[in-house]
PDB file of C-alpha atoms in Angstrom:
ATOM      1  CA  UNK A 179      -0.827   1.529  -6.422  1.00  0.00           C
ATOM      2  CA  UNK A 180      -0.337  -2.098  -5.933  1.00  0.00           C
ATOM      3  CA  UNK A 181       0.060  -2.275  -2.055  1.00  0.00           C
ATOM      4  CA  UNK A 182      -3.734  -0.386  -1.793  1.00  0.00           C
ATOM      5  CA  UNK A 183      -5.381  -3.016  -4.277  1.00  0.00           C
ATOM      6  CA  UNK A 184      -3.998  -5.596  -2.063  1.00  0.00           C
ATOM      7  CA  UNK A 185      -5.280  -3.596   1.402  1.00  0.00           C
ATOM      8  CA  UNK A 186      -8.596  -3.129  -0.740  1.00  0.00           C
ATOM      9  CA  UNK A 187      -9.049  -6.561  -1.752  1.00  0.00           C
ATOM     10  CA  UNK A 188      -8.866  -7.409   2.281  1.00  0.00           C
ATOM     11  CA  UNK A 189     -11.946  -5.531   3.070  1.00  0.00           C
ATOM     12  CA  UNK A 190     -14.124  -8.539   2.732  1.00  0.00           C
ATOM     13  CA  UNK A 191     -11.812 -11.134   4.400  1.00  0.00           C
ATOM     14  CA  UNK A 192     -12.419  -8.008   7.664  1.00  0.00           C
ATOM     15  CA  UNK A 193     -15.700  -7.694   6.589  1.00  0.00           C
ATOM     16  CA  UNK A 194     -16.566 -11.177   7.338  1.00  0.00           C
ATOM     17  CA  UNK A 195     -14.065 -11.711  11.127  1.00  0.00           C
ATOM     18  CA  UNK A 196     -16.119  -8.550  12.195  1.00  0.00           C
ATOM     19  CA  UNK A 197     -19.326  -7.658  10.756  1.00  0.00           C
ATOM     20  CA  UNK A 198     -20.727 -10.903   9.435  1.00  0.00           C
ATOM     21  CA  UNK A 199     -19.201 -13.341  12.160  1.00  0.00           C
ATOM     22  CA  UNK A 200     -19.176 -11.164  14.620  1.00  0.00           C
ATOM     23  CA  UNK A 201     -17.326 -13.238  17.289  1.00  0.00           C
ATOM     24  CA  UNK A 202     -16.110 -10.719  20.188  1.00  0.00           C
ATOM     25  CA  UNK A 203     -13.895 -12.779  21.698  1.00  0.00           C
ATOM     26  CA  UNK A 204     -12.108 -14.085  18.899  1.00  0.00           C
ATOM     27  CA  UNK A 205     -11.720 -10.979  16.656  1.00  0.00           C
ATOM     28  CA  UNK A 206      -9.446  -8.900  18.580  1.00  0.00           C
ATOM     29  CA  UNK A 207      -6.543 -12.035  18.114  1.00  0.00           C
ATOM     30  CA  UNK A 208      -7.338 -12.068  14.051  1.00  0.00           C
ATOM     31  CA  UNK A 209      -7.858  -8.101  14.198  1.00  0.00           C
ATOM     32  CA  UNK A 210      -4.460  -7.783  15.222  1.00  0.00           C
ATOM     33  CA  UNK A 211      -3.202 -10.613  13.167  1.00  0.00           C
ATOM     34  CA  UNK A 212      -4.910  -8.588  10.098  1.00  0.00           C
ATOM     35  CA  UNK A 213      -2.456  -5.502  10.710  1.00  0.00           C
ATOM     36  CA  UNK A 214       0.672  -7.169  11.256  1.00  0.00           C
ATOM     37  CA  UNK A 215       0.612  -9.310   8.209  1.00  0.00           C
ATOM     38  CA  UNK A 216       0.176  -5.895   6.070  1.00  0.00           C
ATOM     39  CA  UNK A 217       3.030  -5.113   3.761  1.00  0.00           C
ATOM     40  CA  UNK A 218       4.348  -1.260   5.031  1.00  0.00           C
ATOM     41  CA  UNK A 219       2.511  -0.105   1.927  1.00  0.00           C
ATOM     42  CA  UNK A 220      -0.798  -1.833   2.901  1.00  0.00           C
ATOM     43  CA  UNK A 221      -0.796  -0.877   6.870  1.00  0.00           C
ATOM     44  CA  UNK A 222      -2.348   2.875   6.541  1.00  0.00           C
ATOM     45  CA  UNK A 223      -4.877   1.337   4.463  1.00  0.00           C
ATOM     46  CA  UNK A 224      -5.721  -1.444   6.568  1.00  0.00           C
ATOM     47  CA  UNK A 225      -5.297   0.567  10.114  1.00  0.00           C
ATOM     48  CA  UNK A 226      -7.664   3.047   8.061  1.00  0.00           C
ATOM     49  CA  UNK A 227     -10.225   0.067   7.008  1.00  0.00           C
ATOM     50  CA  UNK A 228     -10.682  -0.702  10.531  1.00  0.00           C
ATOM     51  CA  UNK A 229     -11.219   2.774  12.304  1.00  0.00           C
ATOM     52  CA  UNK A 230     -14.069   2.706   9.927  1.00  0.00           C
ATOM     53  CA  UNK A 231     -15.103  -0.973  10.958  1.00  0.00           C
ATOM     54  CA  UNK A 232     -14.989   0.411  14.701  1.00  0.00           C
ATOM     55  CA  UNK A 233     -16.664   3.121  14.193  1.00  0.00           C
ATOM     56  CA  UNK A 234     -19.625   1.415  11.789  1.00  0.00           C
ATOM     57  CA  UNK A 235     -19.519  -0.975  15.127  1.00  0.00           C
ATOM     58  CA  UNK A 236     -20.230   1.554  17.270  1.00  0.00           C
ATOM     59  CA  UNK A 237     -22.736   3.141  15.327  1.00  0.00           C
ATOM     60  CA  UNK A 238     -24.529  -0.186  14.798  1.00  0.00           C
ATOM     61  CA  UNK A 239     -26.010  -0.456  18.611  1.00  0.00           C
ATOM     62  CA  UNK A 240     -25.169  -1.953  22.256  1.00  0.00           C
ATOM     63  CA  UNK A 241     -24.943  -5.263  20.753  1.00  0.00           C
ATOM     64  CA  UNK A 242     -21.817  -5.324  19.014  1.00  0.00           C
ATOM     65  CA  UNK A 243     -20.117  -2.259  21.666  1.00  0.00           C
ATOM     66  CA  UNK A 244     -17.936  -4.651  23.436  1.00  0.00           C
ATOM     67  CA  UNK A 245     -16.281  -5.772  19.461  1.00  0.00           C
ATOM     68  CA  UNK A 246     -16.477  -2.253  18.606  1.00  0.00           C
ATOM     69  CA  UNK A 247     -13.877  -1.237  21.468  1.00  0.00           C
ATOM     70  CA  UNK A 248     -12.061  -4.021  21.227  1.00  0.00           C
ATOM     71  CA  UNK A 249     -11.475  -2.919  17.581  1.00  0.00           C
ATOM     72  CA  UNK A 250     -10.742   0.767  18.398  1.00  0.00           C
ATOM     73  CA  UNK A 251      -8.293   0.190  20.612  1.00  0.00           C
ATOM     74  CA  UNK A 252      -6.001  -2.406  18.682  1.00  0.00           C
ATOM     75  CA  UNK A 253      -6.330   0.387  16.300  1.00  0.00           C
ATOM     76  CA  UNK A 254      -5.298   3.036  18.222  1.00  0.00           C
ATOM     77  CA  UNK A 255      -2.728   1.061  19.231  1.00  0.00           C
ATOM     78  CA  UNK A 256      -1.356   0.533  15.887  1.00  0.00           C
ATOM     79  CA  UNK A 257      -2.087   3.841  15.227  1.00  0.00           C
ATOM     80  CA  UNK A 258       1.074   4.885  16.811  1.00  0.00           C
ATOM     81  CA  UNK A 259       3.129   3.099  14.345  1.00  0.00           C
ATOM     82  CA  UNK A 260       1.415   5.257  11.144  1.00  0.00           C
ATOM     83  CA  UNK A 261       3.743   8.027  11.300  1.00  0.00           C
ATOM     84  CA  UNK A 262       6.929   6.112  11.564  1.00  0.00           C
ATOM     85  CA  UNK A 263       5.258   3.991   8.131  1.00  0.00           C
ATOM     86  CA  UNK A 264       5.004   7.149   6.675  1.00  0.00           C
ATOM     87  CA  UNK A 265       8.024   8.457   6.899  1.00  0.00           C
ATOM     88  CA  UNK A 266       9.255   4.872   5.798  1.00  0.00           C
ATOM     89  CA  UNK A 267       7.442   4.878   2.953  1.00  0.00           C
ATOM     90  CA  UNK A 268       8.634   8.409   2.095  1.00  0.00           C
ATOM     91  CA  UNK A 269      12.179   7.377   2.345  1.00  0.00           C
ATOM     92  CA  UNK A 270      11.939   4.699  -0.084  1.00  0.00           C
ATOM     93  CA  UNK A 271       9.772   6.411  -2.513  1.00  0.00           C
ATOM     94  CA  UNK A 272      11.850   9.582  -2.624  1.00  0.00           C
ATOM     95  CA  UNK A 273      14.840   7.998  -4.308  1.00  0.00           C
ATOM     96  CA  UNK A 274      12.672   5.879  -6.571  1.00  0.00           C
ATOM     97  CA  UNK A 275      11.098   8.900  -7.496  1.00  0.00           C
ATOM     98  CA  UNK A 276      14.498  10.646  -8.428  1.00  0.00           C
ATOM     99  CA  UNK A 277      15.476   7.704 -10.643  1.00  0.00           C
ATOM    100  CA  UNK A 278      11.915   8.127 -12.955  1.00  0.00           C
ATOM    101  CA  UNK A 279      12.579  12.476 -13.148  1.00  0.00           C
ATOM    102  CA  UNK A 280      15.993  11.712 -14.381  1.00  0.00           C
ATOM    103  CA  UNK A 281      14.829   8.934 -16.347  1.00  0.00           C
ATOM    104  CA  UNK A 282      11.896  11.350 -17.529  1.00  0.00           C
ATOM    105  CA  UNK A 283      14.668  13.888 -18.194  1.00  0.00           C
ATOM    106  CA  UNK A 284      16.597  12.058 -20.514  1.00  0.00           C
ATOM    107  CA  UNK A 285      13.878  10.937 -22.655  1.00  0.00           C
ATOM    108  CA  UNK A 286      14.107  13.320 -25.879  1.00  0.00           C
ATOM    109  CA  UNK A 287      13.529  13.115 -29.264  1.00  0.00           C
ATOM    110  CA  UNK A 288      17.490  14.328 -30.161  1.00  0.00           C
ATOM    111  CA  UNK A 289      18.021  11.151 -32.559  1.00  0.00           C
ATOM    112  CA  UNK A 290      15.541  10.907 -35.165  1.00  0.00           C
ATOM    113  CA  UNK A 291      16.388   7.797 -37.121  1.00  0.00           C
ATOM    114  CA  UNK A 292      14.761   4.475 -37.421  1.00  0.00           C
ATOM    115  CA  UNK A 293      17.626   2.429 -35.773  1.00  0.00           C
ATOM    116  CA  UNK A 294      18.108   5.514 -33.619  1.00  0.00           C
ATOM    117  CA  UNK A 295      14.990   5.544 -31.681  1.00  0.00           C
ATOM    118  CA  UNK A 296      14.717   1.696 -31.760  1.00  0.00           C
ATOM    119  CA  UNK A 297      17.556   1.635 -29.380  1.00  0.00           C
ATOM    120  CA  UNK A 298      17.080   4.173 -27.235  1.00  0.00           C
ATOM    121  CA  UNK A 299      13.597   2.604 -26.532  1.00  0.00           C
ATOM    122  CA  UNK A 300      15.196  -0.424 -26.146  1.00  0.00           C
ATOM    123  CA  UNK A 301      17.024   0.981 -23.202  1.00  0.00           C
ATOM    124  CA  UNK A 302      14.354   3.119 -21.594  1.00  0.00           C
ATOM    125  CA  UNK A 303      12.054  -0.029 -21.223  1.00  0.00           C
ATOM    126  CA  UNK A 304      14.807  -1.876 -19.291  1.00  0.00           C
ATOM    127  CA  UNK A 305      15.597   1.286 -17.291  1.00  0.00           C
ATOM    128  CA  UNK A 306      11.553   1.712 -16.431  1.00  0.00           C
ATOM    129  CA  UNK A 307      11.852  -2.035 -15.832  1.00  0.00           C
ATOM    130  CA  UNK A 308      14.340  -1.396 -12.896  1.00  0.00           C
ATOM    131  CA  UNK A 309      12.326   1.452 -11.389  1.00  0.00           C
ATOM    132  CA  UNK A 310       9.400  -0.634 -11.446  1.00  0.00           C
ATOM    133  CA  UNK A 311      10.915  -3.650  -9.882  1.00  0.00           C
ATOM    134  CA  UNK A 312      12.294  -1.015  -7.233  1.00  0.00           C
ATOM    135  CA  UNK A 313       9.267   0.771  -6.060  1.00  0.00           C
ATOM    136  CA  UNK A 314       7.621  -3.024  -6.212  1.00  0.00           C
ATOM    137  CA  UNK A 315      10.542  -4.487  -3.447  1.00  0.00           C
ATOM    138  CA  UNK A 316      10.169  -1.204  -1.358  1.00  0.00           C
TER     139      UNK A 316
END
């Protein structure tokens, strides 16, 4: 999917605020600035990226404890707001989903002929266009 390249791709810009700067005081601010600038299809991604950054704080010694809760608990605070993404997501999805089994439905090979199947192509790449452009705007 799209939305989890883009949370994927943001693993080094947290990589870098937590682990290779490491600046307690400041990372909370750009922690929380990290989640609310996800897309709703990015934020379980990202709120999942950093439970692992707190915990990999955590595990990494006394040093970096006071970062490490600071992290946990903007995610757990965020964390409160996964299910009602969720069930977002679903919403959106479930109609979009509906459109490509119909679409899937109607694809048969009834008309055999050249000029036929030319058309008939012709529409279901403008029909898959407007799924696409759907599930990409929800």
């Amino acid at each position: 999917c799209h939305c989890l390249a883009g949370a994927h791709q943001s693993w080094f810009h947290l990589y870098r605020i937590l682990i290779a700067d490491g600046d307690a005081a400041e990372a909370p601010v750009l922690v929380e600035q990290f989640l609310q600038t996800a897309t709703v299809g990015e934020f379980v991604s990202r709120l999942d990226m950093l439970d692992a950054f707190a915990g990999q704080l955590a595990a990494s010694g006394s040093h970096r404890q006071q970062l490490a809760d600071s992290v946990a608990n903007v995610a757990k605070y965020y964390g409160q707001f996964r299910l009602p993404v969720e069930r977002r997501l679903q919403a959106g999805r479930e109609p979009i989903e509906k459109d490509l089994r119909d679409f899937v439905k109607l694809a048969k090979w009834e008309d055999r002929g050249y000029y036929a199947m030319k058309q008939k192509h012709r529409v279901r790449v403008r029909c898959k266009l407007g799924i696409n452009i759907n599930w990409q705007h929800h």
